[in-house]
PDB file of C-alpha atoms in Angstrom:
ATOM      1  CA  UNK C 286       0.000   0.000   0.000  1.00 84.00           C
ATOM      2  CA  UNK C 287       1.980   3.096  -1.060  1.00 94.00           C
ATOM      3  CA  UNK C 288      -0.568   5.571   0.701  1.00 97.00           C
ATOM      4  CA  UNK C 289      -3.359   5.793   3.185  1.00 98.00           C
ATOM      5  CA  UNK C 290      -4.860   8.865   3.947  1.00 98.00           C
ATOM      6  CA  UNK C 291      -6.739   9.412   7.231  1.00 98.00           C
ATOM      7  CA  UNK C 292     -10.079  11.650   7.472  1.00 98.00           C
ATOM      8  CA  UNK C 293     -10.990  12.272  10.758  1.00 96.00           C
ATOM      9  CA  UNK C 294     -14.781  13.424  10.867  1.00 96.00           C
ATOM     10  CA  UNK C 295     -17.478  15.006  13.498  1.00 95.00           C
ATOM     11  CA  UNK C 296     -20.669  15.939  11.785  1.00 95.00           C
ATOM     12  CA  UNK C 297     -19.462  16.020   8.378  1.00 96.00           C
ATOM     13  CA  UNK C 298     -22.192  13.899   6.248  1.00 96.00           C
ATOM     14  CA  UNK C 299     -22.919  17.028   3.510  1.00 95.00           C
ATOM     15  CA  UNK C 300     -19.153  16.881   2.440  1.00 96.00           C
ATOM     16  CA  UNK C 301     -17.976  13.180   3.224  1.00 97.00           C
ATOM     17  CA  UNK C 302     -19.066  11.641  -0.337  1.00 97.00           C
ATOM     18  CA  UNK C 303     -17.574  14.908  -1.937  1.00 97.00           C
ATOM     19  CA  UNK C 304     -14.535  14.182  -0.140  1.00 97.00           C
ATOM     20  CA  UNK C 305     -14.255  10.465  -1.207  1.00 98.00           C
ATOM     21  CA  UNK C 306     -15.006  10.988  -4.612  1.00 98.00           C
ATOM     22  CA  UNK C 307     -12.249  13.599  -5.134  1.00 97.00           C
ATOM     23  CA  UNK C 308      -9.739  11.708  -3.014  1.00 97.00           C
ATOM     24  CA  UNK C 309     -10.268   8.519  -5.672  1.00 97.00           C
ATOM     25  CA  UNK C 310      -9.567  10.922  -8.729  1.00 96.00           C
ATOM     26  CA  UNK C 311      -6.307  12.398  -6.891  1.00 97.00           C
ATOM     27  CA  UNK C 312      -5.116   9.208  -6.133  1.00 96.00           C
ATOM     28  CA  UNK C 313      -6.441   6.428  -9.124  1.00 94.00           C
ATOM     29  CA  UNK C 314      -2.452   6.506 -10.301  1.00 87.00           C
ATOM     30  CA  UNK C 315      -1.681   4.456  -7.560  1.00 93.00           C
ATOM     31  CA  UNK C 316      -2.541   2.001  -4.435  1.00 96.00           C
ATOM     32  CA  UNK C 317      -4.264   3.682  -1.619  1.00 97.00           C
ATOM     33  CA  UNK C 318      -6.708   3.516   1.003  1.00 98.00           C
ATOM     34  CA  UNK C 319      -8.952   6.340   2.456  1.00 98.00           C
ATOM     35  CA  UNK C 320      -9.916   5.531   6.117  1.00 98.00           C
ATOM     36  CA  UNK C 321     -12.578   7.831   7.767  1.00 98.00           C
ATOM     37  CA  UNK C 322     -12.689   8.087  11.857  1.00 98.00           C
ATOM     38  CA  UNK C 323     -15.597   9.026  12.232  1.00 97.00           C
ATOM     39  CA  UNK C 324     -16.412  10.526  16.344  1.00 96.00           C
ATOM     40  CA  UNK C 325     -19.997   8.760  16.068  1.00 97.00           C
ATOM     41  CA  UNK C 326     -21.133  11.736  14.757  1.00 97.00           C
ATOM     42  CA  UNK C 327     -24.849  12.925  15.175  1.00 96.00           C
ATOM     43  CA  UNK C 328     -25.622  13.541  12.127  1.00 96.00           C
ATOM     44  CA  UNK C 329     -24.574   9.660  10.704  1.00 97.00           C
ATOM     45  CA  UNK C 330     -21.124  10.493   8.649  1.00 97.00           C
ATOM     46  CA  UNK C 331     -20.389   7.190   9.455  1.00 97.00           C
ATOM     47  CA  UNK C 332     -23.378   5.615   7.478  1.00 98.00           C
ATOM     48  CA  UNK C 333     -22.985   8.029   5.207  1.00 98.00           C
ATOM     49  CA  UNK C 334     -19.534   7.224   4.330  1.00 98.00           C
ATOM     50  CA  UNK C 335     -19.456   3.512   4.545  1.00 97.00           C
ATOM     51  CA  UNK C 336     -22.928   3.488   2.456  1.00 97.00           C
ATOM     52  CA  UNK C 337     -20.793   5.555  -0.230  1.00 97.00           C
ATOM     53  CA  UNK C 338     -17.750   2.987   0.034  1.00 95.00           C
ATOM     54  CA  UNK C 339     -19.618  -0.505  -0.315  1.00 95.00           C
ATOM     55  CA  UNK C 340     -18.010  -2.637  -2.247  1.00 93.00           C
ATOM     56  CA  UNK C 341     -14.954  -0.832  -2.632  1.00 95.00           C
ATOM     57  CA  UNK C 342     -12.286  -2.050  -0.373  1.00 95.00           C
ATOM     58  CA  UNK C 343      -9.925   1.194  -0.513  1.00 96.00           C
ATOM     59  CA  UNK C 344     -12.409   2.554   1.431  1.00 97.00           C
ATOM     60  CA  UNK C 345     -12.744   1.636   5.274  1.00 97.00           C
ATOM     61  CA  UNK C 346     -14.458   3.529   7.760  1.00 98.00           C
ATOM     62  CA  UNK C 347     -13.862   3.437  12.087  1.00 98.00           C
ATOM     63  CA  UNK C 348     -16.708   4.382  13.830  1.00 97.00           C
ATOM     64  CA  UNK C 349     -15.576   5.528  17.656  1.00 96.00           C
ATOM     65  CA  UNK C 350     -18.116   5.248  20.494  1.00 95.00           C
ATOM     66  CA  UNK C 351     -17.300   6.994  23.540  1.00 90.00           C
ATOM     67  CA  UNK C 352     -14.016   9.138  22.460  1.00 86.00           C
ATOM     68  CA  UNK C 353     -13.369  12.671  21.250  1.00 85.00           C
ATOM     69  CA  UNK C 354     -11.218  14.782  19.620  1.00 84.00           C
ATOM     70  CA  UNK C 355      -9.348  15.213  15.961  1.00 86.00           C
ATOM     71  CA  UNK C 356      -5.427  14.294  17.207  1.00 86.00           C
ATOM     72  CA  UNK C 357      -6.509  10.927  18.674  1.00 87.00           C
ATOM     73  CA  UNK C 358      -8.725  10.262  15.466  1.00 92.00           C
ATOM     74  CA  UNK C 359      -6.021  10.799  13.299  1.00 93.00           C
ATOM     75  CA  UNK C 360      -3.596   8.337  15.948  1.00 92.00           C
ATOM     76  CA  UNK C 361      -6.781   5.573  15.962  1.00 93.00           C
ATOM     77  CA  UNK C 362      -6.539   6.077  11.827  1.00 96.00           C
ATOM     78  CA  UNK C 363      -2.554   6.023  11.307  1.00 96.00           C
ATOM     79  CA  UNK C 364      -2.341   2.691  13.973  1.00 94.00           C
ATOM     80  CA  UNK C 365      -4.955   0.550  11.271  1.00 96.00           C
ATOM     81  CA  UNK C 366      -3.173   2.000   7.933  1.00 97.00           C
ATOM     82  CA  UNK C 367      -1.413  -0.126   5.837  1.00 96.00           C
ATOM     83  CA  UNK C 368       0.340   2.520   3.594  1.00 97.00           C
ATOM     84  CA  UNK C 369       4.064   3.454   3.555  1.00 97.00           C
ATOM     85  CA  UNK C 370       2.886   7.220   3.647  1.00 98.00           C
ATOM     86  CA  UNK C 371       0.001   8.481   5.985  1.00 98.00           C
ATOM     87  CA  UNK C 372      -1.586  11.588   5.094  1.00 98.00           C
ATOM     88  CA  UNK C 373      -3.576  13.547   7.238  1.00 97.00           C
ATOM     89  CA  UNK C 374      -6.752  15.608   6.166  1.00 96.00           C
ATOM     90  CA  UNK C 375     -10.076  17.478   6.480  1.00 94.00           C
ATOM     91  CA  UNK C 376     -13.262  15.969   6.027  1.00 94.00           C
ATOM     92  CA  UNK C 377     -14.670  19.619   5.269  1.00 93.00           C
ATOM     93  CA  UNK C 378     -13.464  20.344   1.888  1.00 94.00           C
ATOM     94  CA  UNK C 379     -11.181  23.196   2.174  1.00 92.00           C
ATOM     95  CA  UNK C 380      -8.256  20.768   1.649  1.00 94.00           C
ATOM     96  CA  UNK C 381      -7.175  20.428  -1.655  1.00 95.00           C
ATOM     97  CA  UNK C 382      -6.512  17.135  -2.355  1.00 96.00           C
ATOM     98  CA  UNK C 383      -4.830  17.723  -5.817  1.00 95.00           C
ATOM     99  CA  UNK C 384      -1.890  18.981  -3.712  1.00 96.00           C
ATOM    100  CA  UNK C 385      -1.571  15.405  -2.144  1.00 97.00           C
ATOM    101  CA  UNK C 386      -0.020  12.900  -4.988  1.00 97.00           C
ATOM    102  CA  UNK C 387       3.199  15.560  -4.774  1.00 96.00           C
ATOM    103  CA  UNK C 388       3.348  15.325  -0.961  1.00 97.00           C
ATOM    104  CA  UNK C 389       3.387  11.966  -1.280  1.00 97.00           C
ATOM    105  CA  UNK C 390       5.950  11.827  -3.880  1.00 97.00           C
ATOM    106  CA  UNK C 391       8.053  13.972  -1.335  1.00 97.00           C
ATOM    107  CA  UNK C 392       8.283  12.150   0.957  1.00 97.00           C
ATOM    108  CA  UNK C 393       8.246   8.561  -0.746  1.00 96.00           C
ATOM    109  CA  UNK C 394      10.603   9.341  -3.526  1.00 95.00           C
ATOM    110  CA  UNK C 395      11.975  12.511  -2.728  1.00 93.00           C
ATOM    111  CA  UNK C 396      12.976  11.253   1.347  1.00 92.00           C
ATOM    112  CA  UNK C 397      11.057  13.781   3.293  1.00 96.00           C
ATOM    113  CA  UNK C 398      10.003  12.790   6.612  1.00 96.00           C
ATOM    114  CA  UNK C 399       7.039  15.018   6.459  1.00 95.00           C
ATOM    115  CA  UNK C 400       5.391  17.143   3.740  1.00 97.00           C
ATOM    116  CA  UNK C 401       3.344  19.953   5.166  1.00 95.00           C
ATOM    117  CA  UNK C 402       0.683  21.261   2.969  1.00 94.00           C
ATOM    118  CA  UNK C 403       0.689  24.802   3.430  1.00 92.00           C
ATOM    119  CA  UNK C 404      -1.268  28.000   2.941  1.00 87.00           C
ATOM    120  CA  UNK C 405       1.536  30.596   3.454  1.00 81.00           C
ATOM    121  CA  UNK C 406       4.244  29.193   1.713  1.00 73.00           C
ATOM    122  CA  UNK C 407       5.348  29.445  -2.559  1.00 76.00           C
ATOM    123  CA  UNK C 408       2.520  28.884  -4.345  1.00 75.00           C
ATOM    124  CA  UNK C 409      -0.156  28.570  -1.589  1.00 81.00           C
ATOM    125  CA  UNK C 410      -2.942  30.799  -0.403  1.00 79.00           C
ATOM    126  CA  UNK C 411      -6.188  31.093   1.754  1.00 74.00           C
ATOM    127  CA  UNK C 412      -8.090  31.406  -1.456  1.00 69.00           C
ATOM    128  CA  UNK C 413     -11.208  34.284  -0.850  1.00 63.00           C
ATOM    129  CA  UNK C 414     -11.276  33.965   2.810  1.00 58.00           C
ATOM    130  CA  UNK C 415     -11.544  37.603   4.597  1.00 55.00           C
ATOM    131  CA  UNK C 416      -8.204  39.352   5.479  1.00 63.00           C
ATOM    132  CA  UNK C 417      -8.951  38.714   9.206  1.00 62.00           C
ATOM    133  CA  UNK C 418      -8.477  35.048   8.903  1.00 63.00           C
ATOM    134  CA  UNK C 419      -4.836  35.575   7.671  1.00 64.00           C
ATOM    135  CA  UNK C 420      -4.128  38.053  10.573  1.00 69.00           C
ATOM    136  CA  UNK C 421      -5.074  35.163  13.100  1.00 69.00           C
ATOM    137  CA  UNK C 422      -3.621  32.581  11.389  1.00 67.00           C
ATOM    138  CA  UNK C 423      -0.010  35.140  11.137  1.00 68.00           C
ATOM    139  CA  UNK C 424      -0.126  36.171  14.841  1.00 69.00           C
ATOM    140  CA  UNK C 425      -0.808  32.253  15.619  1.00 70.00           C
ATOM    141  CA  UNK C 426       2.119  31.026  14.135  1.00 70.00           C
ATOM    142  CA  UNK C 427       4.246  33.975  15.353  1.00 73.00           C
ATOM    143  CA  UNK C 428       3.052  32.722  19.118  1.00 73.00           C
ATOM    144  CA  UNK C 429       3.584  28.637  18.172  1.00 71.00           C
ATOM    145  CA  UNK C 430       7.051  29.122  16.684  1.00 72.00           C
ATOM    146  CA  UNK C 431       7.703  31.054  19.785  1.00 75.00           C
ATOM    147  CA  UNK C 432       6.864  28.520  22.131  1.00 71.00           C
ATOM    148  CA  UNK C 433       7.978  25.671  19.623  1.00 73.00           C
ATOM    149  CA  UNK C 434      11.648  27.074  17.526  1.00 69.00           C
ATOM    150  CA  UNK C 435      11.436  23.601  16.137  1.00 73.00           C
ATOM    151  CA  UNK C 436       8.348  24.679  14.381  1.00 73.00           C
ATOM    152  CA  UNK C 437      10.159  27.315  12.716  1.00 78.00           C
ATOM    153  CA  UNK C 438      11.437  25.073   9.726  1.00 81.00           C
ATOM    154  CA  UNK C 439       7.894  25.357   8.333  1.00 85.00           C
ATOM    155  CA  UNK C 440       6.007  28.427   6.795  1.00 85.00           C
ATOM    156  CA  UNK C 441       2.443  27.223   8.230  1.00 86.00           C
ATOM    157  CA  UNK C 442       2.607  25.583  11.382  1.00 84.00           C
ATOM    158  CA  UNK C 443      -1.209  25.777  12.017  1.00 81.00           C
ATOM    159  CA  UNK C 444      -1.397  23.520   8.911  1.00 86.00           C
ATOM    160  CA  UNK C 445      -3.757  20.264   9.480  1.00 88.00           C
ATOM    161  CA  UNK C 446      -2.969  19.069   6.244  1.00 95.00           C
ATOM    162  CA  UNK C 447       0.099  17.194   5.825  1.00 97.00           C
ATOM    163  CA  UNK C 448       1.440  13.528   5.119  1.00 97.00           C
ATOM    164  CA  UNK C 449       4.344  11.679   7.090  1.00 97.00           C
ATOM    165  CA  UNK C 450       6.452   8.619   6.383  1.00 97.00           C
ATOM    166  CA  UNK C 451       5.563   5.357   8.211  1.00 96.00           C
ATOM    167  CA  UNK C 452       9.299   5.048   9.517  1.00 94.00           C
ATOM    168  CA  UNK C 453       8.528   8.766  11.221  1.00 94.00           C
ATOM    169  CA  UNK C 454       4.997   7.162  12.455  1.00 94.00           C
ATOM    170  CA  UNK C 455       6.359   4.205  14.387  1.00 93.00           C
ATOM    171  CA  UNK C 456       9.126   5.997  15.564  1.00 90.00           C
ATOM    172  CA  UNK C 457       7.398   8.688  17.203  1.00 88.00           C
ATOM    173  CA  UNK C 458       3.428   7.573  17.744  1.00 85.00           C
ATOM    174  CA  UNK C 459       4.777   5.527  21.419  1.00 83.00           C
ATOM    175  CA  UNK C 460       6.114   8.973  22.658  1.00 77.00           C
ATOM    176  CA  UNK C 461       2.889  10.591  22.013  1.00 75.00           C
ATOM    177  CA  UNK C 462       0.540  10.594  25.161  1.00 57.00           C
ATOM    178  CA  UNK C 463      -3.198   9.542  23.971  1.00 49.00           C
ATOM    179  CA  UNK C 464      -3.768  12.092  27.078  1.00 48.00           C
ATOM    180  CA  UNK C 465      -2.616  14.757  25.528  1.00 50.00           C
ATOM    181  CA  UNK C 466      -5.313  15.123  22.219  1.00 50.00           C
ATOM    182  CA  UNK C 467      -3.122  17.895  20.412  1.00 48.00           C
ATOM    183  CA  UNK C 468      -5.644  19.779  17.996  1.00 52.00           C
ATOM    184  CA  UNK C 469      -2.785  19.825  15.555  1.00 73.00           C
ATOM    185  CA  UNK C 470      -1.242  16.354  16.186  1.00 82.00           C
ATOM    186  CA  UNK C 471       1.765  17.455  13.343  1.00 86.00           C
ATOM    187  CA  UNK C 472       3.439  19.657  16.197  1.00 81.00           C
ATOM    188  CA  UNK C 473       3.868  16.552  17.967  1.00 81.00           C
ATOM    189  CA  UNK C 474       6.130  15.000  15.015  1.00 86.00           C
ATOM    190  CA  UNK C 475       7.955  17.977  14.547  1.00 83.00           C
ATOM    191  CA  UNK C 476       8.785  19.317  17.604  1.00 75.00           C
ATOM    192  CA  UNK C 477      10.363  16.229  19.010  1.00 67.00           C
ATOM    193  CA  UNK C 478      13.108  15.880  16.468  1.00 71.00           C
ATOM    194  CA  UNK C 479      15.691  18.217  14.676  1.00 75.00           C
ATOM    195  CA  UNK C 480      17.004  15.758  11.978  1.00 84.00           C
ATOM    196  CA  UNK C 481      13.946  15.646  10.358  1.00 90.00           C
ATOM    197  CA  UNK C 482      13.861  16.002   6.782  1.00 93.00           C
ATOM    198  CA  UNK C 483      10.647  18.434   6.181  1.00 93.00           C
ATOM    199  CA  UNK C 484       9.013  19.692   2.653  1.00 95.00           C
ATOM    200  CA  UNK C 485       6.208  21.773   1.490  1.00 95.00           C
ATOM    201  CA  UNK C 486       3.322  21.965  -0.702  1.00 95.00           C
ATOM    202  CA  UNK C 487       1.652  25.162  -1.160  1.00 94.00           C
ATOM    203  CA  UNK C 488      -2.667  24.472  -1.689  1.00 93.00           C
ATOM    204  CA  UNK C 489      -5.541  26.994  -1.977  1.00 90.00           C
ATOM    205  CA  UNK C 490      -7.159  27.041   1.240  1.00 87.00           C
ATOM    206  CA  UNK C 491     -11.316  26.423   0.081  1.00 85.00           C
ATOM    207  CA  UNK C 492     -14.141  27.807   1.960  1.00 81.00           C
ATOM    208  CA  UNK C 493     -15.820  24.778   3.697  1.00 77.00           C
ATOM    209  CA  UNK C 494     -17.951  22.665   2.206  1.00 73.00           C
ATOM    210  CA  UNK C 495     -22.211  22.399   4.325  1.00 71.00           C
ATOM    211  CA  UNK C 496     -22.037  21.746   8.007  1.00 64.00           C
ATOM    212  CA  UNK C 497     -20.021  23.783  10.563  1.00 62.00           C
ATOM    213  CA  UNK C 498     -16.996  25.022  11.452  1.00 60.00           C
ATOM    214  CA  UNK C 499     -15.048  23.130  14.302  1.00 52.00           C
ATOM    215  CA  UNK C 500     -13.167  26.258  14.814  1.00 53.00           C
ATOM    216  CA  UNK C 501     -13.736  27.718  18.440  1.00 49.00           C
ATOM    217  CA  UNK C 502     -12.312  29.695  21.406  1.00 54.00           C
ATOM    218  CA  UNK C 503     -11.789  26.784  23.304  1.00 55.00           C
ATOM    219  CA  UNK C 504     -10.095  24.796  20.353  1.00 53.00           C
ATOM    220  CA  UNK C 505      -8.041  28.162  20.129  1.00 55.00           C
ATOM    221  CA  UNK C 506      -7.293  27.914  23.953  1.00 57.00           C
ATOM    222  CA  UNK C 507      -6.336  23.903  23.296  1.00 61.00           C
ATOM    223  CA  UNK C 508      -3.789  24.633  21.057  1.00 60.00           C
ATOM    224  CA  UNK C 509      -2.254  27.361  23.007  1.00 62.00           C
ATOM    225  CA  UNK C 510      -2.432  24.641  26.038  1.00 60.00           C
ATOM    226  CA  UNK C 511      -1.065  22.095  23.978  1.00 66.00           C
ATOM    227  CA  UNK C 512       1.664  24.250  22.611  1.00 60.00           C
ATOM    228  CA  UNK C 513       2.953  24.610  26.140  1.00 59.00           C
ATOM    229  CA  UNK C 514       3.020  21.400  27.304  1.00 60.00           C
ATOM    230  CA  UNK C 515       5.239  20.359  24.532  1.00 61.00           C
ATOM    231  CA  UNK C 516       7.170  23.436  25.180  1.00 59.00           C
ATOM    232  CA  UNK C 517       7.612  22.492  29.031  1.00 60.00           C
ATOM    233  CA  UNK C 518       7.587  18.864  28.914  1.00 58.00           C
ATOM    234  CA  UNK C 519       4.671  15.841  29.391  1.00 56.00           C
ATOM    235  CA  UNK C 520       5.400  15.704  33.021  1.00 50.00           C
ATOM    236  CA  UNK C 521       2.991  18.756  33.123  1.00 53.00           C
ATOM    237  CA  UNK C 522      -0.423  18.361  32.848  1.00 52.00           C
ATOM    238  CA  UNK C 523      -2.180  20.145  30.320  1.00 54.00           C
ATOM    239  CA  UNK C 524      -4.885  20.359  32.732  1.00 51.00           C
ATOM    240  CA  UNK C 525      -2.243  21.950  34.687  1.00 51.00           C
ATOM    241  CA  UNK C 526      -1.480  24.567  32.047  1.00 52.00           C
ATOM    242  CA  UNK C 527      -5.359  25.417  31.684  1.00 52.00           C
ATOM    243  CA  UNK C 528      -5.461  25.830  35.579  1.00 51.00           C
ATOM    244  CA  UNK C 529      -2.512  28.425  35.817  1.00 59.00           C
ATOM    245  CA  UNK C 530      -3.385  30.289  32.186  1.00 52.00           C
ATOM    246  CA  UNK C 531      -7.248  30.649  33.968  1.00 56.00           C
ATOM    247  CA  UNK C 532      -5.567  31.946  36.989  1.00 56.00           C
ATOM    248  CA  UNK C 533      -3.076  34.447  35.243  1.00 56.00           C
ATOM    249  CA  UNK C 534      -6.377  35.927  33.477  1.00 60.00           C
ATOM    250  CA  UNK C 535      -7.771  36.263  36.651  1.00 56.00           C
ATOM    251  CA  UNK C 536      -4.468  38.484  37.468  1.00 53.00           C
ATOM    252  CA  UNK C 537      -4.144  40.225  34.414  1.00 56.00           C
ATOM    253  CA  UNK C 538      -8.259  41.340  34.752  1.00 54.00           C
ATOM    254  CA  UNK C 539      -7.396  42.583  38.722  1.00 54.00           C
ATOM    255  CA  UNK C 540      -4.883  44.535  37.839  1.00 57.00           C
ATOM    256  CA  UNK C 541      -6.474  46.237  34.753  1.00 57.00           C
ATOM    257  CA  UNK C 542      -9.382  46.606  37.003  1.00 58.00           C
ATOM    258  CA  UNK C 543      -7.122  47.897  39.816  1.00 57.00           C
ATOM    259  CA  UNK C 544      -5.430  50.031  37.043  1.00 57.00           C
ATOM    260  CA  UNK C 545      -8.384  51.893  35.428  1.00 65.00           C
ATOM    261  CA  UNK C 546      -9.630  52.412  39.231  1.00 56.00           C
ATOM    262  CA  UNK C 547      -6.392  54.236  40.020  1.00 60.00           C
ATOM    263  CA  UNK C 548      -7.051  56.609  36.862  1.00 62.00           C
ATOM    264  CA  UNK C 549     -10.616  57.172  37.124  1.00 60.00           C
ATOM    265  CA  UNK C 550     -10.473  57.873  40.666  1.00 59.00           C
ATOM    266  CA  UNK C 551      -8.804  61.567  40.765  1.00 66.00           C
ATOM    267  CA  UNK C 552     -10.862  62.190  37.605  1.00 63.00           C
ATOM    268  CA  UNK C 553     -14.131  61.446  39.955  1.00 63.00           C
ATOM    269  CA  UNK C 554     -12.764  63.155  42.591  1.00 59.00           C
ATOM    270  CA  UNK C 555     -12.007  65.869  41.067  1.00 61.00           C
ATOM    271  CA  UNK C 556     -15.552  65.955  38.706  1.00 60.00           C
ATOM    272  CA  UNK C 557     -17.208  65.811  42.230  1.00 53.00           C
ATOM    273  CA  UNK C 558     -15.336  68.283  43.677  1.00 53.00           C
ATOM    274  CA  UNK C 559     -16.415  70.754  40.665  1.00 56.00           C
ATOM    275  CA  UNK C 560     -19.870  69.686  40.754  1.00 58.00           C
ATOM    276  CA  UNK C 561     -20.493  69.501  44.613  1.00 54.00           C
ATOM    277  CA  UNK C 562     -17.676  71.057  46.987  1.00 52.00           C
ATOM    278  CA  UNK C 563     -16.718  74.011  44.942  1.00 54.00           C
ATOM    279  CA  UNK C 564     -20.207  74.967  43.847  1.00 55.00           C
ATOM    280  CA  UNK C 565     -21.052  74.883  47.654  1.00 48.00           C
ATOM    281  CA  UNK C 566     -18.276  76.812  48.090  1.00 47.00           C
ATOM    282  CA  UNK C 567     -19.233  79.255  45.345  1.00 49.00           C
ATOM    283  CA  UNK C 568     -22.822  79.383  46.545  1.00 50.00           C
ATOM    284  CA  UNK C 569     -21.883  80.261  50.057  1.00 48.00           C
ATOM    285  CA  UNK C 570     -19.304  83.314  48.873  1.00 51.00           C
ATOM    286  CA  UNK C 571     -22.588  84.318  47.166  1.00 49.00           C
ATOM    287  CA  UNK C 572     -25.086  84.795  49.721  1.00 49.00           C
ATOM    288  CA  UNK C 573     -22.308  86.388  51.933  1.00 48.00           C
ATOM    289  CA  UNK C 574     -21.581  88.707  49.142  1.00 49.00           C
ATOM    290  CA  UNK C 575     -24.958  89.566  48.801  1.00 47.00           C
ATOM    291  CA  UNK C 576     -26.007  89.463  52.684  1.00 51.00           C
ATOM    292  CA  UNK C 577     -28.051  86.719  52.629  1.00 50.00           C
TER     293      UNK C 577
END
């Protein structure tokens, strides 16, 4: 098998068939298998997708019961591959899968350990998404290659999209805790190793397909979380981490509150002093002025 390619789904039954059917065209020139881990998803991707894939046996689907989250999908799906490249990749549509026979190429003919598709990178883009979207995703990877300099060798480390050898899977997949559900599970290959061999494939970053985004504060918060436990090591808890970064808010918000009360307080006092004291004042000079 030269490549399987993992699809990790939650609520994704408007694009799953879309996303089979385009991932056979990419990949008809050679021996693959597309496995979808699907999170027993409300909305049936599961039956969806293994209704789409009867009778074909390049397509498998793994239906979890009881267990969340897109970095141990992606583990459960690399673990029952057979292929000697693993690729890693959206069930929403806005990867590009015509940019995956060349990442595979890199790193099964061309010795890459990993091939990153990226949206920042030569040739690559976020397609029509709004100018915000490539603020966040700058200032993100500023902050990740901050707290991860291994991360550095790579112009989009926020990428979900990328494919790694099998050598690079078994070596590293026993040092990765099943704890620790990294939203971006490539940090965890590249930012235990320096000798890696890395490439790139730029891709047009698509609009999603129906359903909705996955995209949230608190997957925002994970990956900061997650970030910092591979920065400081997996003896610390990343329930640790969330404890301390809720408690350093709590700081930061005192002391902003403590600092806007120390500047609006000689403006009040001083606003009441007009208003009430010094009017008094004004009003009493007044009536003895006048004699009353």
């Amino acid at each position: 098998m030269r490549v399987s390619v993992i699809v990790p789904t939650y609520n994704e039954a408007d694009n799953i068939v879309e996303v089979i059917d385009r991932l056979r065209r990419a990949l008809s020139g050679q021996s693959h298998e597309i496995i979808v881990v699907d999170d027993d998803s409300p909305d049936g991707t599961w039956q969806v997708a293994r209704r789409h894939g009867t009778g074909d046996p390049a397509v498998r689907v793994i239906r979890r019961i009881g267990e969340r989250g897109l970095a141990s999908a992606a583990l459960d799906g690399m673990a029952a591959a057979g292929g000697d490249a693993l690729a890693v990749m959206d069930g929403d549509l806005q990867h590009d899968e015509a940019a995956l026979p060349e990442m595979v190429r890199s790193v099964l003919d061309g010795g890459a350990d990993v091939c990153v598709g990226s949206r920042t990178g030569e040739s690559g883009s976020f397609g029509d998404r709004v100018r915000l979207r490539h603020w966040l995703t700058a200032a993100g990877a500023a902050l990740v290659r901050r707290l991860l300099p291994r991360l550095r060798r790579i112009s989009d480390p926020l990428s979900g999209y990328f494919v790694v050898s099998r050598g690079l899977y078994e070596r590293t997949a026993p040092r990765i805790s099943h704890g620790l559900r990294e939203y971006k599970i490539l940090w965890a290959f590249l930012a235990g190793r320096e000798d890696l061999s890395v490439a790139e494939v730029g891709y047009d970053f698509r609009p999603r397909g129906g359903g909705e985004t996955k995209l949230s504060a608190a997957v925002l918060l994970d990956d900061l979380v997650n970030a910092l436990v591979l920065r400081l090591g997996r003896a610390v808890s990343p329930l640790f981490v969330k404890y301390c970064l809720v408690g350093a808010t709590g700081v930061v918000v005192s002391l902003a509150v403590y600092g806007i009360g120390l500047a609006v307080a000689p403006l009040t006092d001083f606003f009441l002093n007009v208003s009430i004291t010094w009017n008094r004042l004004r009003s009493d000079e007044g009536c003895r002025a006048t004699g009353r």
